[in-house]
Amino acid sequence: MKIKDGYIKVESYDGFVVTTVGDENNKIMLTLNGTASEIWDMLKDGKSADEIITALSEKYDITKEKAQDGVDKIIDSLKKEGILTE
């Protein structure tokens, strides 16, 4: 899974925003909280969903199932918007 070219994440006053660059006719804006931003960064670094789940479960001392639920939701949202490639 990889984030497609043409999307950037920028910090805003209340979190992070993902937006498109260059294509004014296909503008998209998604707001990310801190954890979703971490997931975005790991996806940009080429991490797999399993690697992200493991990293978050260790960092936040939560079960892998709980981490997976959050990761799945973010990945599903990014796929729905057409931001992720397989």
mmCIF file of N, CA and C in Angstrom:
data_model
loop_
_atom_site.group_PDB
_atom_site.id
_atom_site.type_symbol
_atom_site.label_atom_id
_atom_site.label_comp_id
_atom_site.label_asym_id
_atom_site.label_seq_id
_atom_site.Cartn_x
_atom_site.Cartn_y
_atom_site.Cartn_z
ATOM 1 N N MET A 1 0.840 -1.172 0.000
ATOM 2 C CA MET A 1 0.000 0.000 0.000
ATOM 3 C C MET A 1 0.886 1.236 0.000
ATOM 4 N N LYS A 2 0.506 2.195 -0.817
ATOM 5 C CA LYS A 2 1.309 3.414 -0.913
ATOM 6 C C LYS A 2 0.385 4.602 -1.170
ATOM 7 N N ILE A 3 0.751 5.735 -0.621
ATOM 8 C CA ILE A 3 0.008 6.961 -0.884
ATOM 9 C C ILE A 3 0.406 7.453 -2.276
ATOM 10 N N LYS A 4 -0.595 7.776 -3.084
ATOM 11 C CA LYS A 4 -0.347 8.235 -4.446
ATOM 12 C C LYS A 4 0.378 9.574 -4.430
ATOM 13 N N ASP A 5 1.110 9.826 -5.491
ATOM 14 C CA ASP A 5 1.736 11.133 -5.669
ATOM 15 C C ASP A 5 0.644 12.189 -5.817
ATOM 16 N N GLY A 6 0.965 13.416 -5.449
ATOM 17 C CA GLY A 6 0.027 14.511 -5.608
ATOM 18 C C GLY A 6 -0.745 14.873 -4.350
ATOM 19 N N TYR A 7 -0.419 14.205 -3.229
ATOM 20 C CA TYR A 7 -1.078 14.506 -1.958
ATOM 21 C C TYR A 7 -0.028 14.921 -0.938
ATOM 22 N N ILE A 8 -0.360 15.921 -0.149
ATOM 23 C CA ILE A 8 0.539 16.349 0.914
ATOM 24 C C ILE A 8 -0.236 16.475 2.220
ATOM 25 N N LYS A 9 0.498 16.375 3.305
ATOM 26 C CA LYS A 9 -0.062 16.582 4.640
ATOM 27 C C LYS A 9 0.565 17.837 5.207
ATOM 28 N N VAL A 10 -0.270 18.742 5.681
ATOM 29 C CA VAL A 10 0.228 19.971 6.296
ATOM 30 C C VAL A 10 -0.399 20.116 7.680
ATOM 31 N N GLU A 11 0.346 20.733 8.570
ATOM 32 C CA GLU A 11 -0.161 20.962 9.916
ATOM 33 C C GLU A 11 -1.076 22.173 9.907
ATOM 34 N N SER A 12 -2.213 22.051 10.596
ATOM 35 C CA SER A 12 -3.134 23.172 10.726
ATOM 36 C C SER A 12 -3.268 23.522 12.203
ATOM 37 N N TYR A 13 -4.072 24.485 12.505
ATOM 38 C CA TYR A 13 -4.202 24.935 13.894
ATOM 39 C C TYR A 13 -4.841 23.890 14.797
ATOM 40 N N ASP A 14 -5.580 22.932 14.221
ATOM 41 C CA ASP A 14 -6.238 21.936 15.071
ATOM 42 C C ASP A 14 -5.909 20.499 14.681
ATOM 43 N N GLY A 15 -4.812 20.295 14.011
ATOM 44 C CA GLY A 15 -4.414 18.940 13.616
ATOM 45 C C GLY A 15 -3.624 18.975 12.323
ATOM 46 N N PHE A 16 -3.989 18.099 11.419
ATOM 47 C CA PHE A 16 -3.308 17.994 10.139
ATOM 48 C C PHE A 16 -4.348 17.898 9.034
ATOM 49 N N VAL A 17 -3.976 18.378 7.850
ATOM 50 C CA VAL A 17 -4.864 18.342 6.699
ATOM 51 C C VAL A 17 -4.115 17.704 5.542
ATOM 52 N N VAL A 18 -4.796 16.796 4.847
ATOM 53 C CA VAL A 18 -4.272 16.209 3.627
ATOM 54 C C VAL A 18 -4.982 16.899 2.479
ATOM 55 N N THR A 19 -4.210 17.318 1.489
ATOM 56 C CA THR A 19 -4.790 17.982 0.333
ATOM 57 C C THR A 19 -4.031 17.592 -0.927
ATOM 58 N N THR A 20 -4.643 17.864 -2.049
ATOM 59 C CA THR A 20 -3.995 17.596 -3.327
ATOM 60 C C THR A 20 -3.129 18.790 -3.710
ATOM 61 N N VAL A 21 -2.154 18.523 -4.534
ATOM 62 C CA VAL A 21 -1.314 19.590 -5.064
ATOM 63 C C VAL A 21 -1.401 19.566 -6.581
ATOM 64 N N GLY A 22 -1.489 20.729 -7.173
ATOM 65 C CA GLY A 22 -1.430 20.834 -8.617
ATOM 66 C C GLY A 22 -2.755 20.785 -9.346
ATOM 67 N N ASP A 23 -3.650 19.904 -8.991
ATOM 68 C CA ASP A 23 -4.895 19.722 -9.734
ATOM 69 C C ASP A 23 -6.019 20.516 -9.071
ATOM 70 N N GLU A 24 -6.219 21.723 -9.532
ATOM 71 C CA GLU A 24 -7.237 22.602 -8.941
ATOM 72 C C GLU A 24 -8.655 22.083 -9.168
ATOM 73 N N ASN A 25 -8.857 21.243 -10.185
ATOM 74 C CA ASN A 25 -10.195 20.716 -10.470
ATOM 75 C C ASN A 25 -10.533 19.498 -9.617
ATOM 76 N N ASN A 26 -9.555 18.956 -8.935
ATOM 77 C CA ASN A 26 -9.770 17.747 -8.140
ATOM 78 C C ASN A 26 -9.247 17.951 -6.718
ATOM 79 N N LYS A 27 -9.612 19.070 -6.114
ATOM 80 C CA LYS A 27 -9.153 19.380 -4.758
ATOM 81 C C LYS A 27 -9.829 18.479 -3.746
ATOM 82 N N ILE A 28 -9.053 18.015 -2.806
ATOM 83 C CA ILE A 28 -9.575 17.208 -1.715
ATOM 84 C C ILE A 28 -8.920 17.702 -0.432
ATOM 85 N N MET A 29 -9.667 17.684 0.645
ATOM 86 C CA MET A 29 -9.108 18.023 1.947
ATOM 87 C C MET A 29 -9.653 17.048 2.974
ATOM 88 N N LEU A 30 -8.749 16.408 3.689
ATOM 89 C CA LEU A 30 -9.106 15.517 4.786
ATOM 90 C C LEU A 30 -8.416 16.010 6.040
ATOM 91 N N THR A 31 -9.121 16.011 7.135
ATOM 92 C CA THR A 31 -8.532 16.390 8.412
ATOM 93 C C THR A 31 -8.089 15.120 9.141
ATOM 94 N N LEU A 32 -6.875 15.147 9.677
ATOM 95 C CA LEU A 32 -6.329 14.013 10.412
ATOM 96 C C LEU A 32 -6.030 14.419 11.850
ATOM 97 N N ASN A 33 -6.340 13.529 12.783
ATOM 98 C CA ASN A 33 -5.902 13.774 14.152
ATOM 99 C C ASN A 33 -4.465 13.283 14.285
ATOM 100 N N GLY A 34 -3.912 13.352 15.462
ATOM 101 C CA GLY A 34 -2.509 12.990 15.661
ATOM 102 C C GLY A 34 -2.181 11.561 15.297
ATOM 103 N N THR A 35 -3.034 10.617 15.695
ATOM 104 C CA THR A 35 -2.772 9.213 15.390
ATOM 105 C C THR A 35 -2.934 8.941 13.897
ATOM 106 N N ALA A 36 -3.954 9.502 13.288
ATOM 107 C CA ALA A 36 -4.135 9.339 11.841
ATOM 108 C C ALA A 36 -2.943 9.927 11.090
ATOM 109 N N SER A 37 -2.391 11.016 11.601
ATOM 110 C CA SER A 37 -1.205 11.612 11.000
ATOM 111 C C SER A 37 -0.009 10.661 11.089
ATOM 112 N N GLU A 38 0.118 9.976 12.222
ATOM 113 C CA GLU A 38 1.193 8.988 12.368
ATOM 114 C C GLU A 38 1.022 7.852 11.362
ATOM 115 N N ILE A 39 -0.212 7.406 11.183
ATOM 116 C CA ILE A 39 -0.490 6.339 10.219
ATOM 117 C C ILE A 39 -0.132 6.816 8.821
ATOM 118 N N TRP A 40 -0.505 8.055 8.490
ATOM 119 C CA TRP A 40 -0.160 8.645 7.184
ATOM 120 C C TRP A 40 1.355 8.607 6.978
ATOM 121 N N ASP A 41 2.085 9.056 7.981
ATOM 122 C CA ASP A 41 3.553 9.099 7.863
ATOM 123 C C ASP A 41 4.141 7.708 7.647
ATOM 124 N N MET A 42 3.617 6.722 8.357
ATOM 125 C CA MET A 42 4.131 5.360 8.194
ATOM 126 C C MET A 42 3.784 4.804 6.810
ATOM 127 N N LEU A 43 2.598 5.125 6.304
ATOM 128 C CA LEU A 43 2.247 4.718 4.947
ATOM 129 C C LEU A 43 3.174 5.371 3.933
ATOM 130 N N LYS A 44 3.474 6.661 4.133
ATOM 131 C CA LYS A 44 4.404 7.371 3.241
ATOM 132 C C LYS A 44 5.780 6.725 3.263
ATOM 133 N N ASP A 45 6.157 6.177 4.421
ATOM 134 C CA ASP A 45 7.459 5.511 4.556
ATOM 135 C C ASP A 45 7.440 4.083 4.017
ATOM 136 N N GLY A 46 6.304 3.639 3.488
ATOM 137 C CA GLY A 46 6.216 2.319 2.894
ATOM 138 C C GLY A 46 5.921 1.191 3.860
ATOM 139 N N LYS A 47 5.484 1.529 5.069
ATOM 140 C CA LYS A 47 5.161 0.495 6.055
ATOM 141 C C LYS A 47 3.869 -0.227 5.663
ATOM 142 N N SER A 48 3.808 -1.508 5.983
ATOM 143 C CA SER A 48 2.592 -2.284 5.745
ATOM 144 C C SER A 48 1.605 -2.032 6.880
ATOM 145 N N ALA A 49 0.365 -2.441 6.655
ATOM 146 C CA ALA A 49 -0.650 -2.300 7.703
ATOM 147 C C ALA A 49 -0.226 -3.058 8.960
ATOM 148 N N ASP A 50 0.323 -4.261 8.785
ATOM 149 C CA ASP A 50 0.759 -5.041 9.948
ATOM 150 C C ASP A 50 1.874 -4.334 10.719
ATOM 151 N N GLU A 51 2.799 -3.715 10.019
ATOM 152 C CA GLU A 51 3.886 -2.982 10.683
ATOM 153 C C GLU A 51 3.337 -1.780 11.444
ATOM 154 N N ILE A 52 2.370 -1.110 10.859
ATOM 155 C CA ILE A 52 1.761 0.060 11.513
ATOM 156 C C ILE A 52 1.003 -0.374 12.769
ATOM 157 N N ILE A 53 0.253 -1.448 12.656
ATOM 158 C CA ILE A 53 -0.500 -1.964 13.803
ATOM 159 C C ILE A 53 0.433 -2.323 14.946
ATOM 160 N N THR A 54 1.517 -3.009 14.631
ATOM 161 C CA THR A 54 2.493 -3.385 15.658
ATOM 162 C C THR A 54 3.101 -2.148 16.308
ATOM 163 N N ALA A 55 3.504 -1.174 15.488
ATOM 164 C CA ALA A 55 4.124 0.044 16.015
ATOM 165 C C ALA A 55 3.175 0.795 16.942
ATOM 166 N N LEU A 56 1.924 0.931 16.543
ATOM 167 C CA LEU A 56 0.962 1.671 17.371
ATOM 168 C C LEU A 56 0.608 0.918 18.644
ATOM 169 N N SER A 57 0.482 -0.404 18.545
ATOM 170 C CA SER A 57 0.144 -1.164 19.752
ATOM 171 C C SER A 57 1.267 -1.078 20.775
ATOM 172 N N GLU A 58 2.507 -1.074 20.304
ATOM 173 C CA GLU A 58 3.641 -0.948 21.226
ATOM 174 C C GLU A 58 3.756 0.474 21.776
ATOM 175 N N LYS A 59 3.606 1.467 20.914
ATOM 176 C CA LYS A 59 3.751 2.861 21.347
ATOM 177 C C LYS A 59 2.693 3.255 22.374
ATOM 178 N N TYR A 60 1.450 2.850 22.132
ATOM 179 C CA TYR A 60 0.346 3.280 22.990
ATOM 180 C C TYR A 60 -0.090 2.209 23.989
ATOM 181 N N ASP A 61 0.639 1.091 24.025
ATOM 182 C CA ASP A 61 0.345 0.001 24.953
ATOM 183 C C ASP A 61 -1.123 -0.423 24.867
ATOM 184 N N ILE A 62 -1.547 -0.716 23.632
ATOM 185 C CA ILE A 62 -2.902 -1.183 23.383
ATOM 186 C C ILE A 62 -2.816 -2.533 22.674
ATOM 187 N N THR A 63 -3.926 -3.243 22.642
ATOM 188 C CA THR A 63 -3.929 -4.530 21.953
ATOM 189 C C THR A 63 -3.787 -4.309 20.446
ATOM 190 N N LYS A 64 -3.293 -5.331 19.784
ATOM 191 C CA LYS A 64 -3.180 -5.246 18.320
ATOM 192 C C LYS A 64 -4.562 -5.141 17.678
ATOM 193 N N GLU A 65 -5.561 -5.735 18.300
ATOM 194 C CA GLU A 65 -6.919 -5.657 17.770
ATOM 195 C C GLU A 65 -7.431 -4.221 17.792
ATOM 196 N N LYS A 66 -7.170 -3.520 18.881
ATOM 197 C CA LYS A 66 -7.604 -2.117 18.978
ATOM 198 C C LYS A 66 -6.844 -1.257 17.976
ATOM 199 N N ALA A 67 -5.545 -1.498 17.862
ATOM 200 C CA ALA A 67 -4.748 -0.759 16.885
ATOM 201 C C ALA A 67 -5.231 -1.051 15.471
ATOM 202 N N GLN A 68 -5.546 -2.312 15.201
ATOM 203 C CA GLN A 68 -6.002 -2.696 13.867
ATOM 204 C C GLN A 68 -7.304 -1.996 13.509
ATOM 205 N N ASP A 69 -8.205 -1.870 14.469
ATOM 206 C CA ASP A 69 -9.475 -1.194 14.222
ATOM 207 C C ASP A 69 -9.234 0.236 13.740
ATOM 208 N N GLY A 70 -8.349 0.955 14.429
ATOM 209 C CA GLY A 70 -8.047 2.332 14.037
ATOM 210 C C GLY A 70 -7.332 2.418 12.698
ATOM 211 N N VAL A 71 -6.374 1.538 12.487
ATOM 212 C CA VAL A 71 -5.620 1.536 11.230
ATOM 213 C C VAL A 71 -6.552 1.203 10.067
ATOM 214 N N ASP A 72 -7.405 0.209 10.255
ATOM 215 C CA ASP A 72 -8.346 -0.167 9.193
ATOM 216 C C ASP A 72 -9.259 0.991 8.809
ATOM 217 N N LYS A 73 -9.721 1.739 9.795
ATOM 218 C CA LYS A 73 -10.609 2.872 9.513
ATOM 219 C C LYS A 73 -9.901 3.944 8.692
ATOM 220 N N ILE A 74 -8.660 4.252 9.058
ATOM 221 C CA ILE A 74 -7.912 5.268 8.311
ATOM 222 C C ILE A 74 -7.618 4.782 6.899
ATOM 223 N N ILE A 75 -7.159 3.548 6.777
ATOM 224 C CA ILE A 75 -6.851 2.991 5.455
ATOM 225 C C ILE A 75 -8.107 2.950 4.591
ATOM 226 N N ASP A 76 -9.232 2.551 5.155
ATOM 227 C CA ASP A 76 -10.484 2.527 4.398
ATOM 228 C C ASP A 76 -10.865 3.925 3.914
ATOM 229 N N SER A 77 -10.693 4.925 4.765
ATOM 230 C CA SER A 77 -11.004 6.308 4.371
ATOM 231 C C SER A 77 -10.099 6.775 3.233
ATOM 232 N N LEU A 78 -8.819 6.464 3.340
ATOM 233 C CA LEU A 78 -7.876 6.873 2.297
ATOM 234 C C LEU A 78 -8.155 6.138 0.984
ATOM 235 N N LYS A 79 -8.527 4.874 1.066
ATOM 236 C CA LYS A 79 -8.890 4.125 -0.144
ATOM 237 C C LYS A 79 -10.151 4.704 -0.776
ATOM 238 N N LYS A 80 -11.140 5.018 0.051
ATOM 239 C CA LYS A 80 -12.395 5.564 -0.443
ATOM 240 C C LYS A 80 -12.155 6.870 -1.206
ATOM 241 N N GLU A 81 -11.226 7.658 -0.739
ATOM 242 C CA GLU A 81 -10.910 8.934 -1.400
ATOM 243 C C GLU A 81 -9.967 8.750 -2.588
ATOM 244 N N GLY A 82 -9.493 7.520 -2.813
ATOM 245 C CA GLY A 82 -8.602 7.262 -3.946
ATOM 246 C C GLY A 82 -7.174 7.688 -3.722
ATOM 247 N N ILE A 83 -6.776 7.807 -2.454
ATOM 248 C CA ILE A 83 -5.443 8.294 -2.103
ATOM 249 C C ILE A 83 -4.422 7.168 -2.029
ATOM 250 N N LEU A 84 -4.856 5.949 -1.754
ATOM 251 C CA LEU A 84 -3.932 4.814 -1.614
ATOM 252 C C LEU A 84 -3.924 3.947 -2.860
ATOM 253 N N THR A 85 -2.757 3.416 -3.184
ATOM 254 C CA THR A 85 -2.618 2.396 -4.207
ATOM 255 C C THR A 85 -2.255 1.091 -3.506
ATOM 256 N N GLU A 86 -2.471 0.015 -4.165
ATOM 257 C CA GLU A 86 -2.132 -1.295 -3.589
ATOM 258 C C GLU A 86 -0.663 -1.603 -3.740
#
